[in-house]
């Protein structure tokens, strides 16, 4: 293989990060693996740019920034979107970065299944279809003999799924305990350092673009619960779905509780626990100088194993380029299997 034709679905923060990452890294990838990454279609929710001969990443980003969509991409812009994009151009790999939908996993689920059934590999950052239909999605990938990679769905740039599979295969993993949501970690860290209220800190993080306008998924623990399910299935082999996770968010945490914990040498963190006995997301007290004491939007996870004892990973849990870095790693891992 000397060329990889990619369809990129979703052109929000993560999708744009993927275009940027490809623009910056494609020469290195070509040099190291002999493969040219070629974006043949990029779509957002209402428009697309499609060209068999390849699109220019920087022009895609500029078009989106100036017009808000991709229909005005010179010569190749169109109103085609959704599943139809997968019908109108030849491709090898679907990179799927549409927004997470925890109600029915769409549109990620249908896009992904359509790609699998056309014998195409898929890389995703999406959590909805994985948290709701993990086994089904993986079964269809297996049946079609294609690869399904989702490192970016948990912890952004923090290595975890590939790390467990590729770096710790000698050990049996019994649990993963960690901080799997950057927004809530930022809010709790600021409440601790500034002594500020939950409400004001949430507003501050919305102004900074860390928390979303509707922060429910993050602050009520839904995002972390999705990631808990993905880790349970992918690393511990537990056949679980989203409704199996016990979830409590951080919206009831007061600055008084944080200060009280602080005086005793503790921090309050939103902790996810993944084990045979518990699938749980809840605020917990952690010791100040423990591996759980990471600040800001950082994520961390302590992986408990039989041979290697405990291994802790830390990394940026959110961010456009950070999340895209995990997706590009998945793309490279797929290239390596084909060379
Ligand atoms: N909103 C998530 C977080 C990032 O704050 O960690 C995407 O999973």
PDB file of N, CA and C and ligand atoms in Angstrom, residues 127 152-153 155 180-184 210 212 218 223 227 297 299 317-319, ligand 1:
ATOM      1  N   UNK A 127     -17.858   8.051  21.558  1.00  0.00           N
ATOM      2  CA  UNK A 127     -18.094   7.153  22.695  1.00  0.00           C
ATOM      3  C   UNK A 127     -19.484   6.522  22.701  1.00  0.00           C
ATOM      4  N   UNK A 152      -8.817   7.131  20.870  1.00  0.00           N
ATOM      5  CA  UNK A 152      -9.174   8.525  21.189  1.00  0.00           C
ATOM      6  C   UNK A 152     -10.466   8.643  21.987  1.00  0.00           C
ATOM      7  N   UNK A 153     -11.248   7.558  22.054  1.00  0.00           N
ATOM      8  CA  UNK A 153     -12.541   7.665  22.751  1.00  0.00           C
ATOM      9  C   UNK A 153     -12.371   7.762  24.264  1.00  0.00           C
ATOM     10  N   UNK A 155      -9.904   9.308  27.235  1.00  0.00           N
ATOM     11  CA  UNK A 155      -8.734  10.023  27.753  1.00  0.00           C
ATOM     12  C   UNK A 155      -7.947  10.845  26.757  1.00  0.00           C
ATOM     13  N   UNK A 180     -11.200  10.261  34.262  1.00  0.00           N
ATOM     14  CA  UNK A 180     -11.421  10.091  32.825  1.00  0.00           C
ATOM     15  C   UNK A 180     -12.148  11.270  32.200  1.00  0.00           C
ATOM     16  N   UNK A 181     -12.263  12.376  32.938  1.00  0.00           N
ATOM     17  CA  UNK A 181     -12.927  13.543  32.366  1.00  0.00           C
ATOM     18  C   UNK A 181     -12.147  14.813  32.683  1.00  0.00           C
ATOM     19  N   UNK A 182     -11.721  15.502  31.643  1.00  0.00           N
ATOM     20  CA  UNK A 182     -10.885  16.691  31.802  1.00  0.00           C
ATOM     21  C   UNK A 182     -11.646  17.898  32.329  1.00  0.00           C
ATOM     22  N   UNK A 183     -12.883  18.079  31.850  1.00  0.00           N
ATOM     23  CA  UNK A 183     -13.666  19.254  32.253  1.00  0.00           C
ATOM     24  C   UNK A 183     -13.911  19.271  33.756  1.00  0.00           C
ATOM     25  N   UNK A 184     -14.366  18.129  34.296  1.00  0.00           N
ATOM     26  CA  UNK A 184     -14.659  18.086  35.736  1.00  0.00           C
ATOM     27  C   UNK A 184     -13.372  18.175  36.555  1.00  0.00           C
ATOM     28  N   UNK A 210     -13.573  25.320  27.952  1.00  0.00           N
ATOM     29  CA  UNK A 210     -13.254  23.976  28.474  1.00  0.00           C
ATOM     30  C   UNK A 210     -14.560  23.201  28.665  1.00  0.00           C
ATOM     31  N   UNK A 212     -18.613  22.721  27.949  1.00  0.00           N
ATOM     32  CA  UNK A 212     -19.501  23.048  26.843  1.00  0.00           C
ATOM     33  C   UNK A 212     -20.644  23.931  27.347  1.00  0.00           C
ATOM     34  N   UNK A 218     -20.540  16.150  30.875  1.00  0.00           N
ATOM     35  CA  UNK A 218     -19.309  16.146  31.665  1.00  0.00           C
ATOM     36  C   UNK A 218     -19.617  16.189  33.162  1.00  0.00           C
ATOM     37  N   UNK A 223     -20.068  11.380  30.500  1.00  0.00           N
ATOM     38  CA  UNK A 223     -18.892  11.171  29.639  1.00  0.00           C
ATOM     39  C   UNK A 223     -17.932  10.151  30.277  1.00  0.00           C
ATOM     40  N   UNK A 227     -16.740   6.210  29.082  1.00  0.00           N
ATOM     41  CA  UNK A 227     -15.346   5.760  29.002  1.00  0.00           C
ATOM     42  C   UNK A 227     -15.127   4.532  29.899  1.00  0.00           C
ATOM     43  N   UNK A 297      -7.041  19.937  33.057  1.00  0.00           N
ATOM     44  CA  UNK A 297      -7.786  18.993  32.198  1.00  0.00           C
ATOM     45  C   UNK A 297      -7.072  17.643  32.050  1.00  0.00           C
ATOM     46  N   UNK A 299      -6.049  13.842  32.513  1.00  0.00           N
ATOM     47  CA  UNK A 299      -6.666  12.557  32.884  1.00  0.00           C
ATOM     48  C   UNK A 299      -5.554  11.655  33.393  1.00  0.00           C
ATOM     49  N   UNK A 317      -6.634  14.973  28.623  1.00  0.00           N
ATOM     50  CA  UNK A 317      -7.860  14.208  28.373  1.00  0.00           C
ATOM     51  C   UNK A 317      -8.777  14.809  27.334  1.00  0.00           C
ATOM     52  N   UNK A 318      -8.495  16.011  26.906  1.00  0.00           N
ATOM     53  CA  UNK A 318      -9.358  16.652  25.914  1.00  0.00           C
ATOM     54  C   UNK A 318      -8.480  17.573  25.068  1.00  0.00           C
ATOM     55  N   UNK A 319      -9.088  18.183  24.067  1.00  0.00           N
ATOM     56  CA  UNK A 319      -8.326  19.096  23.204  1.00  0.00           C
ATOM     57  C   UNK A 319      -8.317  18.576  21.785  1.00  0.00           C
TER      58      UNK A 319
HETATM   59  N1  LIG B   1     -15.480  16.473  27.372  1.00  0.00           N
HETATM   60  C1  LIG B   1     -14.498  15.472  27.627  1.00  0.00           C
HETATM   61  C2  LIG B   1     -13.656  15.850  28.832  1.00  0.00           C
HETATM   62  C3  LIG B   1     -13.580  15.256  26.454  1.00  0.00           C
HETATM   63  O1  LIG B   1     -13.816  16.930  29.372  1.00  0.00           O
HETATM   64  O2  LIG B   1     -12.831  15.044  29.252  1.00  0.00           O
HETATM   65  C4  LIG B   1     -14.180  14.376  25.407  1.00  0.00           C
HETATM   66  O3  LIG B   1     -14.324  13.066  25.900  1.00  0.00           O
END
